[in-house]
Amino acid sequence: MNISFFQSLFRVMGKSIYRVYPFILVVICFSIMVFGCADTSNKEKSDTSQGEKVDSSEKKIKIGFSMASLREERWQKDRDIFIREAEKLGAEVIVQSANADAVKQNEQAENMITQGVDVLVVIPSDSVAASQIVKAAHAEGIKVIAYDRLIRESDPDLYISFDNEEVGYLQAEYLLRHQPKGNYFLLGGDPGDNNAHLLRKGQLRALQTAIESEDIKLVADGKHWAVAWEAKDALNKTEQILTQTNNQIDAVVASNDGTAGGVIQALEGQNLAGKVLVSGQDADIEACQRIAKGTQTMTVFKPIDLIATVAAHAAVALAKGEEVAKATQMVNNGKVDVQSIILKSIQVDKDNLDKVIIEGGFHTREKVYQSK
Ligand code: BGC
């Protein structure tokens, strides 16, 4: 199991245990639920070198992992950890990445169905277009897990993600706490990604009172989105906003680290980097370096180890026709309530960067501080 993750977590806690206590509780509960229930079959087992049990009497389970893209650093981690964990359980993983093209993703998924996968794990490029994948898979009796991003207008068998509305809340809440007045620019993620809307919802929830009291003002009506989560689009849109407002921006609620990179590049062009607060999420190495340098204010760390491990166990369980976890929550996708596993995330700034990111083993000190 994910012991190193828990070890790092407990090291990270230090004196501030009370602050991360609810987070730990949830992580532990999920782990017990998922790992405790993932495999209840009585078939013959054999040990692997990692101490996991795998069926020796059955044919190898084939998992199709359909990824929207591999552009952001996190997805490469998701892929590698997912494969490692699935292989520990004796499964084989076929990975396809669609380069943020929803049509291509549907074709790739069809192809994996034809190749005879036992279960599909999908990170949808477009939350609605991917409903076709669910339909095509179900027509062949193949179960589908929506990974990190919800699939809408269909009935996926399981959704595993972080609380994305909470991620948005954590981003805006942090900025507001440090910049309680001024002009805010809300830059959403890709509008085709359900997470982008959840993030926006959480951000607005955090800012609502300050908007109503006119302590802060949303520039451009808070309606901007970075298409395909592109840093380039984030750069262009921030440049436009800086021009329109004559550089009168106090905080940018960027929805992830990739787009925060584009925002900060635009700010650098006006000599404003480090003066305007900028949020993010994913704890990408470049974002952590920017936090260390002071040009990015914060990020939201989501334990990729955990989501990928939970998903690998769930995929194998579903492929075997087993229950994944009995006590999960339900998330409505516009059509049905989808059985879900929702994980917690954590705010990271320069004060807890070392503890959470470095001592937690996510990135090395050398890389974060770009030292030898
Ligand atoms: C994920 C983020 C990621 C973004 C862009 C979102 O759905 O939750 O972690 O940065 O997509 O890939």
Coordinates of C-alpha atoms in Angstrom, one line a residue, residues 11-206:
R11 CA 6.5 14.0 8.7
V12 CA 4.8 17.0 6.9
M13 CA 2.4 17.4 9.8
G14 CA 4.9 18.4 12.4
K15 CA 3.4 20.8 14.9
S16 CA 0.6 21.8 12.6
I17 CA -1.2 18.5 13.0
Y18 CA -4.5 20.3 13.9
R19 CA -4.5 22.0 10.5
V20 CA -4.2 18.8 8.4
Y21 CA -6.0 16.5 10.8
P22 CA -9.3 16.4 8.8
F23 CA -7.3 15.8 5.6
I24 CA -5.5 12.8 7.1
L25 CA -8.7 11.4 8.5
V26 CA -10.3 11.4 5.0
V27 CA -7.3 9.9 3.4
I28 CA -7.1 7.1 5.9
C29 CA -10.9 6.4 5.7
F30 CA -10.7 6.3 1.9
S31 CA -7.7 4.0 2.0
I32 CA -9.4 1.6 4.4
M33 CA -12.6 1.7 2.3
V34 CA -10.9 1.2 -1.0
F35 CA -8.0 -1.1 -0.2
G36 CA -10.1 -3.0 2.4
C37 CA -12.9 -3.7 -0.1
A38 CA -11.0 -3.9 -3.4
D39 CA -10.6 -7.6 -3.5
T40 CA -12.9 -10.0 -1.8
S41 CA -12.7 -12.9 -4.2
N42 CA -11.8 -16.4 -2.8
K43 CA -9.8 -17.5 -5.8
E44 CA -6.3 -18.9 -5.5
K45 CA -3.7 -16.1 -4.9
S46 CA 0.0 -15.8 -5.0
D47 CA 2.3 -13.2 -3.6
T48 CA 4.2 -10.7 -5.7
S49 CA 7.5 -9.2 -4.6
Q50 CA 5.6 -6.1 -3.3
G51 CA 3.5 -8.3 -1.0
E52 CA 0.3 -7.7 -3.0
K53 CA -1.9 -10.6 -3.8
V54 CA -2.6 -11.4 -7.5
D55 CA -4.8 -14.1 -9.0
S56 CA -2.6 -16.8 -10.6
S57 CA -5.6 -18.7 -11.9
E58 CA -7.1 -16.0 -14.2
K59 CA -6.1 -14.5 -17.4
K60 CA -4.3 -11.2 -17.2
I61 CA -6.6 -8.2 -16.8
K62 CA -6.2 -5.6 -19.5
I63 CA -6.8 -2.0 -18.5
G64 CA -7.2 0.8 -21.1
F65 CA -6.1 4.2 -19.8
S66 CA -7.4 6.9 -22.1
M67 CA -5.7 10.2 -21.2
A68 CA -6.8 13.6 -22.5
S69 CA -3.2 14.7 -22.7
L70 CA 0.2 14.4 -21.2
R71 CA 1.1 18.0 -21.4
E72 CA 0.9 19.0 -17.8
E73 CA 3.6 17.4 -15.7
R74 CA 1.1 15.8 -13.3
W75 CA -0.4 13.5 -16.0
Q76 CA 3.0 11.8 -16.5
K77 CA 3.0 11.0 -12.8
D78 CA -0.6 9.8 -12.9
R79 CA 0.3 7.5 -15.8
D80 CA 3.5 6.1 -14.3
I81 CA 2.0 5.5 -10.8
F82 CA -1.2 4.0 -12.3
I83 CA 0.8 1.6 -14.4
R84 CA 3.1 0.6 -11.6
E85 CA 0.2 -0.1 -9.2
A86 CA -1.9 -1.9 -11.8
E87 CA 1.1 -4.1 -12.7
K88 CA 1.7 -4.9 -9.0
L89 CA -1.9 -6.3 -9.1
G90 CA -1.0 -8.5 -12.1
A91 CA -2.8 -6.3 -14.7
E92 CA -1.6 -5.0 -18.0
V93 CA -2.2 -1.3 -19.0
I94 CA -2.6 0.1 -22.5
V95 CA -2.1 3.9 -22.4
Q96 CA -3.3 6.3 -25.1
S97 CA -3.0 10.1 -24.9
A98 CA -5.2 12.3 -27.2
N99 CA -3.3 15.5 -27.1
A100 CA -6.4 17.5 -25.9
D101 CA -8.4 16.3 -28.9
A102 CA -11.8 14.9 -27.9
V103 CA -12.5 13.3 -31.3
K104 CA -9.1 11.6 -31.3
Q105 CA -9.8 10.4 -27.7
N106 CA -13.0 8.8 -28.7
E107 CA -11.3 7.0 -31.6
Q108 CA -8.5 5.8 -29.3
A109 CA -11.0 4.5 -26.8
E110 CA -12.9 2.6 -29.5
N111 CA -9.6 1.1 -30.5
M112 CA -8.9 0.0 -27.0
I113 CA -12.4 -1.6 -26.8
T114 CA -11.6 -3.5 -30.0
Q115 CA -8.3 -4.6 -28.4
G116 CA -10.4 -6.3 -25.7
V117 CA -9.7 -4.3 -22.6
D118 CA -11.5 -5.5 -19.5
V119 CA -12.0 -2.0 -18.1
L120 CA -11.5 1.6 -19.3
V121 CA -10.1 4.4 -17.2
V122 CA -10.8 7.7 -18.9
I123 CA -9.5 11.3 -18.3
P124 CA -11.9 13.1 -20.6
S125 CA -10.6 15.8 -22.8
D126 CA -14.2 17.0 -23.1
S127 CA -16.6 16.0 -20.4
V128 CA -19.6 15.7 -22.7
A129 CA -17.9 14.2 -25.8
A130 CA -16.5 11.4 -23.7
S131 CA -20.1 10.2 -23.0
Q132 CA -19.7 8.3 -26.3
I133 CA -16.8 6.3 -24.8
V134 CA -19.0 5.2 -21.9
K135 CA -21.8 4.2 -24.3
A136 CA -19.4 2.3 -26.6
A137 CA -17.7 0.5 -23.6
H138 CA -21.0 -0.4 -22.0
A139 CA -22.3 -1.9 -25.2
E140 CA -19.4 -4.4 -24.9
G141 CA -20.0 -4.9 -21.2
I142 CA -16.8 -2.9 -20.3
K143 CA -16.9 -0.8 -17.1
V144 CA -15.6 2.8 -17.2
I145 CA -13.9 4.9 -14.5
A146 CA -13.9 8.7 -14.9
Y147 CA -10.4 9.6 -13.6
D148 CA -9.9 13.1 -12.2
R149 CA -12.5 14.6 -14.5
L150 CA -16.2 13.7 -14.5
I151 CA -17.8 12.3 -17.7
R152 CA -21.2 13.9 -18.2
E153 CA -24.4 12.8 -20.0
S154 CA -23.8 9.1 -19.5
D155 CA -23.5 6.6 -16.6
P156 CA -19.8 5.9 -15.8
D157 CA -19.4 3.2 -13.2
L158 CA -17.1 5.2 -10.9
Y159 CA -15.6 8.7 -10.6
I160 CA -12.4 9.2 -8.7
S161 CA -11.1 12.7 -8.2
F162 CA -10.3 15.4 -5.8
D163 CA -12.9 17.8 -4.4
N164 CA -12.4 20.2 -7.3
E165 CA -14.8 22.8 -6.0
E166 CA -12.7 22.8 -2.8
V167 CA -9.5 23.2 -4.9
G168 CA -11.1 26.4 -6.4
Y169 CA -12.1 27.5 -2.9
L170 CA -8.6 27.0 -1.6
Q171 CA -7.1 29.0 -4.4
A172 CA -9.3 32.1 -4.0
E173 CA -9.6 31.9 -0.2
Y174 CA -5.8 32.0 0.0
L175 CA -5.5 35.0 -2.3
L176 CA -8.3 36.9 -0.5
R177 CA -6.7 36.3 2.9
H178 CA -3.5 37.9 1.7
Q179 CA -5.1 40.5 -0.6
P180 CA -8.5 41.4 0.9
K181 CA -9.1 44.4 -1.4
G182 CA -8.5 45.2 -5.0
N183 CA -9.1 44.0 -8.6
Y184 CA -9.3 40.3 -9.2
F185 CA -8.8 38.5 -12.5
L186 CA -10.4 35.1 -12.6
L187 CA -8.9 32.9 -15.2
G188 CA -10.6 29.5 -15.6
G189 CA -9.4 26.3 -17.1
D190 CA -10.7 24.7 -20.3
P191 CA -14.5 25.2 -20.5
G192 CA -14.9 21.7 -21.9
D193 CA -13.4 20.3 -18.6
N194 CA -16.0 19.8 -15.9
N195 CA -13.3 20.5 -13.3
A196 CA -12.9 24.1 -14.7
H197 CA -16.5 24.8 -13.8
L198 CA -16.2 23.2 -10.3
L199 CA -13.1 25.3 -9.7
R200 CA -14.9 28.5 -10.7
K201 CA -17.8 27.6 -8.4
G202 CA -15.4 27.2 -5.5
Q203 CA -13.5 30.3 -6.3
L204 CA -16.7 32.4 -6.5
R205 CA -17.9 30.9 -3.2
A206 CA -14.7 32.1 -1.5

